[in-house]
């Protein structure tokens, strides 16, 4: 199978299950952001990580592929019947991980800057990509072009990525990078 088809040379792309849309369509933008998030998590996983976090991020990458497929597949098509559904327990599992990891972490008493260990900094980058993907999906929600479960999933995932970034630093013996605002000048 060739990687190039030349069918997108005029600025359109095909949706899974049929139909073509402009490459700058809000739907394509949203699943493109999810793809970027998945790639960013792939980058995170190139850094040394504790086994439990490596396993968690692998699972999330698998789930994100499903999220992208849901966004890229028009509902009520034959192809839609072959796409796995987003599962409500994925959000519940993320909440469980957030609660468990926050018990391990010191209480957060200040705003923090992205940074610390390379994996933690990359996780903060993934968190910002996740928030961008969520914003794109919210646009689609207003137009009834995406299931609400996608926005819920991405919202919870960004929270989880924040906590995991802190956890990576904590387990590496590195403190959170505090934001120290400048004093106003008079």
Coordinates of C-alpha atoms in Angstrom, one line a residue:
X1 CA 0.0 0.0 0.0
X2 CA 1.4 3.4 -0.9
X3 CA 1.5 6.1 1.7
X4 CA 0.5 8.8 -0.7
X5 CA -2.8 8.8 -2.7
X6 CA -2.7 12.3 -4.2
X7 CA -6.4 12.6 -3.4
X8 CA -5.7 15.4 -0.9
X9 CA -3.7 17.5 -3.2
X10 CA -6.6 19.9 -3.7
X11 CA -7.0 20.6 0.0
X12 CA -9.6 18.0 0.8
X13 CA -9.4 14.8 2.8
X14 CA -11.7 11.8 3.1
X15 CA -13.5 10.8 6.3
X16 CA -13.5 7.2 7.4
X17 CA -16.7 5.8 6.1
X18 CA -17.1 8.2 3.3
X19 CA -17.4 11.8 2.4
X20 CA -14.8 14.5 1.8
X21 CA -14.2 17.7 3.7
X22 CA -11.7 20.6 3.5
X23 CA -8.5 19.9 5.3
X24 CA -9.1 23.0 7.5
X25 CA -12.6 21.8 8.5
X26 CA -13.2 22.0 12.2
X27 CA -13.7 18.2 12.4
X28 CA -10.3 17.6 10.7
X29 CA -8.7 20.2 13.0
X30 CA -10.1 18.4 16.1
X31 CA -8.9 14.9 15.2
X32 CA -5.6 16.4 14.0
X33 CA -5.2 17.9 17.5
X34 CA -5.9 14.5 19.0
X35 CA -3.3 12.9 16.7
X36 CA -0.8 15.6 17.8
X37 CA -1.6 14.7 21.4
X38 CA -1.0 11.0 20.8
X39 CA 2.3 11.8 19.1
X40 CA 3.3 14.0 22.0
X41 CA 2.6 11.2 24.4
X42 CA 4.7 9.0 22.2
X43 CA 7.5 11.5 22.7
X44 CA 6.9 11.4 26.5
X45 CA 7.3 7.6 26.5
X46 CA 10.8 7.9 25.0
X47 CA 12.0 9.2 28.4
X48 CA 12.6 6.9 31.3
X49 CA 9.3 6.5 33.2
X50 CA 8.2 4.3 36.1
X51 CA 6.6 1.1 34.8
X52 CA 3.1 2.1 36.1
X53 CA 3.2 5.4 34.3
X54 CA 4.6 3.8 31.1
X55 CA 1.7 1.4 31.1
X56 CA -0.8 4.1 31.8
X57 CA 0.4 6.3 28.9
X58 CA 0.4 3.3 26.5
X59 CA -3.2 2.7 27.5
X60 CA -4.1 6.4 26.9
X61 CA -2.4 6.3 23.5
X62 CA -4.6 3.4 22.6
X63 CA -7.7 5.2 23.8
X64 CA -6.7 8.4 21.9
X65 CA -6.6 6.4 18.7
X66 CA -10.2 5.5 19.3
X67 CA -11.0 9.2 20.1
X68 CA -9.5 10.2 16.8
X69 CA -11.4 7.5 14.9
X70 CA -14.7 8.5 16.5
X71 CA -14.1 12.1 15.4
X72 CA -13.0 11.0 11.9
X73 CA -16.0 8.8 11.3
X74 CA -19.4 10.3 10.3
X75 CA -22.1 8.8 12.5
X76 CA -24.8 6.7 10.8
X77 CA -22.3 5.3 8.3
X78 CA -21.5 1.6 7.8
X79 CA -17.9 2.4 9.0
X80 CA -19.2 3.8 12.3
X81 CA -20.4 0.4 13.3
X82 CA -16.7 -0.8 13.2
X83 CA -15.3 2.0 15.4
X84 CA -14.9 1.2 19.1
X85 CA -17.0 3.4 21.3
X86 CA -15.6 5.7 24.0
X87 CA -16.1 4.0 27.3
X88 CA -17.4 5.9 30.3
X89 CA -15.1 3.8 32.5
X90 CA -12.0 5.4 30.8
X91 CA -12.9 8.7 32.5
X92 CA -13.6 6.9 35.8
X93 CA -10.2 5.2 35.5
X94 CA -8.5 8.5 35.0
X95 CA -10.3 10.0 38.0
X96 CA -9.1 7.0 40.1
X97 CA -5.5 7.6 38.9
X98 CA -5.7 11.3 39.7
X99 CA -7.0 10.6 43.2
X100 CA -4.4 7.9 43.8
X101 CA -1.5 10.0 42.5
X102 CA -2.6 13.1 44.4
X103 CA -2.4 11.1 47.6
X104 CA 1.3 10.4 46.8
X105 CA 2.1 14.0 46.0
X106 CA 2.6 16.9 48.4
X107 CA -0.2 19.4 48.5
X108 CA 0.0 22.0 45.8
X109 CA 0.1 25.4 47.4
X110 CA 1.1 27.6 44.5
X111 CA 1.0 27.8 40.7
X112 CA 3.7 25.8 39.0
X113 CA 5.6 26.2 35.8
X114 CA 6.1 23.4 33.3
X115 CA 9.5 21.9 33.8
X116 CA 11.6 19.7 36.0
X117 CA 12.5 16.3 34.6
X118 CA 12.4 16.0 30.8
X119 CA 9.5 13.6 31.0
X120 CA 7.6 16.0 33.3
X121 CA 8.2 18.9 30.9
X122 CA 7.0 16.8 28.0
X123 CA 3.9 15.8 29.9
X124 CA 3.1 19.5 30.5
X125 CA 3.5 20.0 26.7
X126 CA 1.1 17.0 26.2
X127 CA -1.3 18.7 28.7
X128 CA -1.4 21.9 26.7
X129 CA -2.0 20.0 23.4
X130 CA -4.8 18.1 25.2
X131 CA -6.4 21.4 26.2
X132 CA -6.2 22.7 22.6
X133 CA -7.8 19.5 21.3
X134 CA -10.5 19.9 23.9
X135 CA -11.2 23.5 22.7
X136 CA -11.5 22.2 19.1
X137 CA -14.0 19.6 20.2
X138 CA -16.0 22.1 22.1
X139 CA -16.5 24.0 18.8
X140 CA -17.8 20.8 17.3
X141 CA -20.1 20.2 20.3
X142 CA -21.9 23.5 19.7
X143 CA -22.6 22.3 16.2
X144 CA -23.6 18.8 17.3
X145 CA -20.7 17.3 15.3
X146 CA -19.0 15.4 18.2
X147 CA -20.2 13.3 21.0
X148 CA -20.0 15.0 24.5
X149 CA -18.0 12.0 25.7
X150 CA -15.0 13.2 23.7
X151 CA -14.9 16.5 25.5
X152 CA -15.3 14.9 28.8
X153 CA -12.5 12.4 28.1
X154 CA -10.1 15.2 27.0
X155 CA -11.0 17.4 29.9
X156 CA -10.2 14.6 32.4
X157 CA -7.1 13.6 30.5
X158 CA -5.6 17.1 30.8
X159 CA -6.1 17.0 34.5
X160 CA -4.5 13.5 34.7
X161 CA -1.5 14.7 32.6
X162 CA -0.9 17.6 35.0
X163 CA -0.9 15.3 38.0
X164 CA 1.3 12.8 36.2
X165 CA 3.8 15.6 35.3
X166 CA 4.0 16.5 39.0
X167 CA 4.3 12.9 39.9
X168 CA 7.2 12.3 37.6
X169 CA 9.1 15.2 39.2
X170 CA 8.2 14.1 42.7
X171 CA 9.4 10.5 42.1
X172 CA 12.6 11.9 40.6
X173 CA 13.2 13.9 43.7
X174 CA 12.6 17.2 42.0
X175 CA 10.3 19.9 43.4
X176 CA 7.6 21.6 41.5
X177 CA 8.8 24.6 39.6
X178 CA 7.1 27.5 41.4
X179 CA 5.7 30.4 39.6
X180 CA 7.1 33.5 41.3
X181 CA 5.3 36.5 40.0
X182 CA 7.2 39.8 39.8
X183 CA 6.3 42.4 42.2
X184 CA 4.3 45.3 40.6
X185 CA 6.3 48.4 40.1
X186 CA 4.8 51.7 41.2

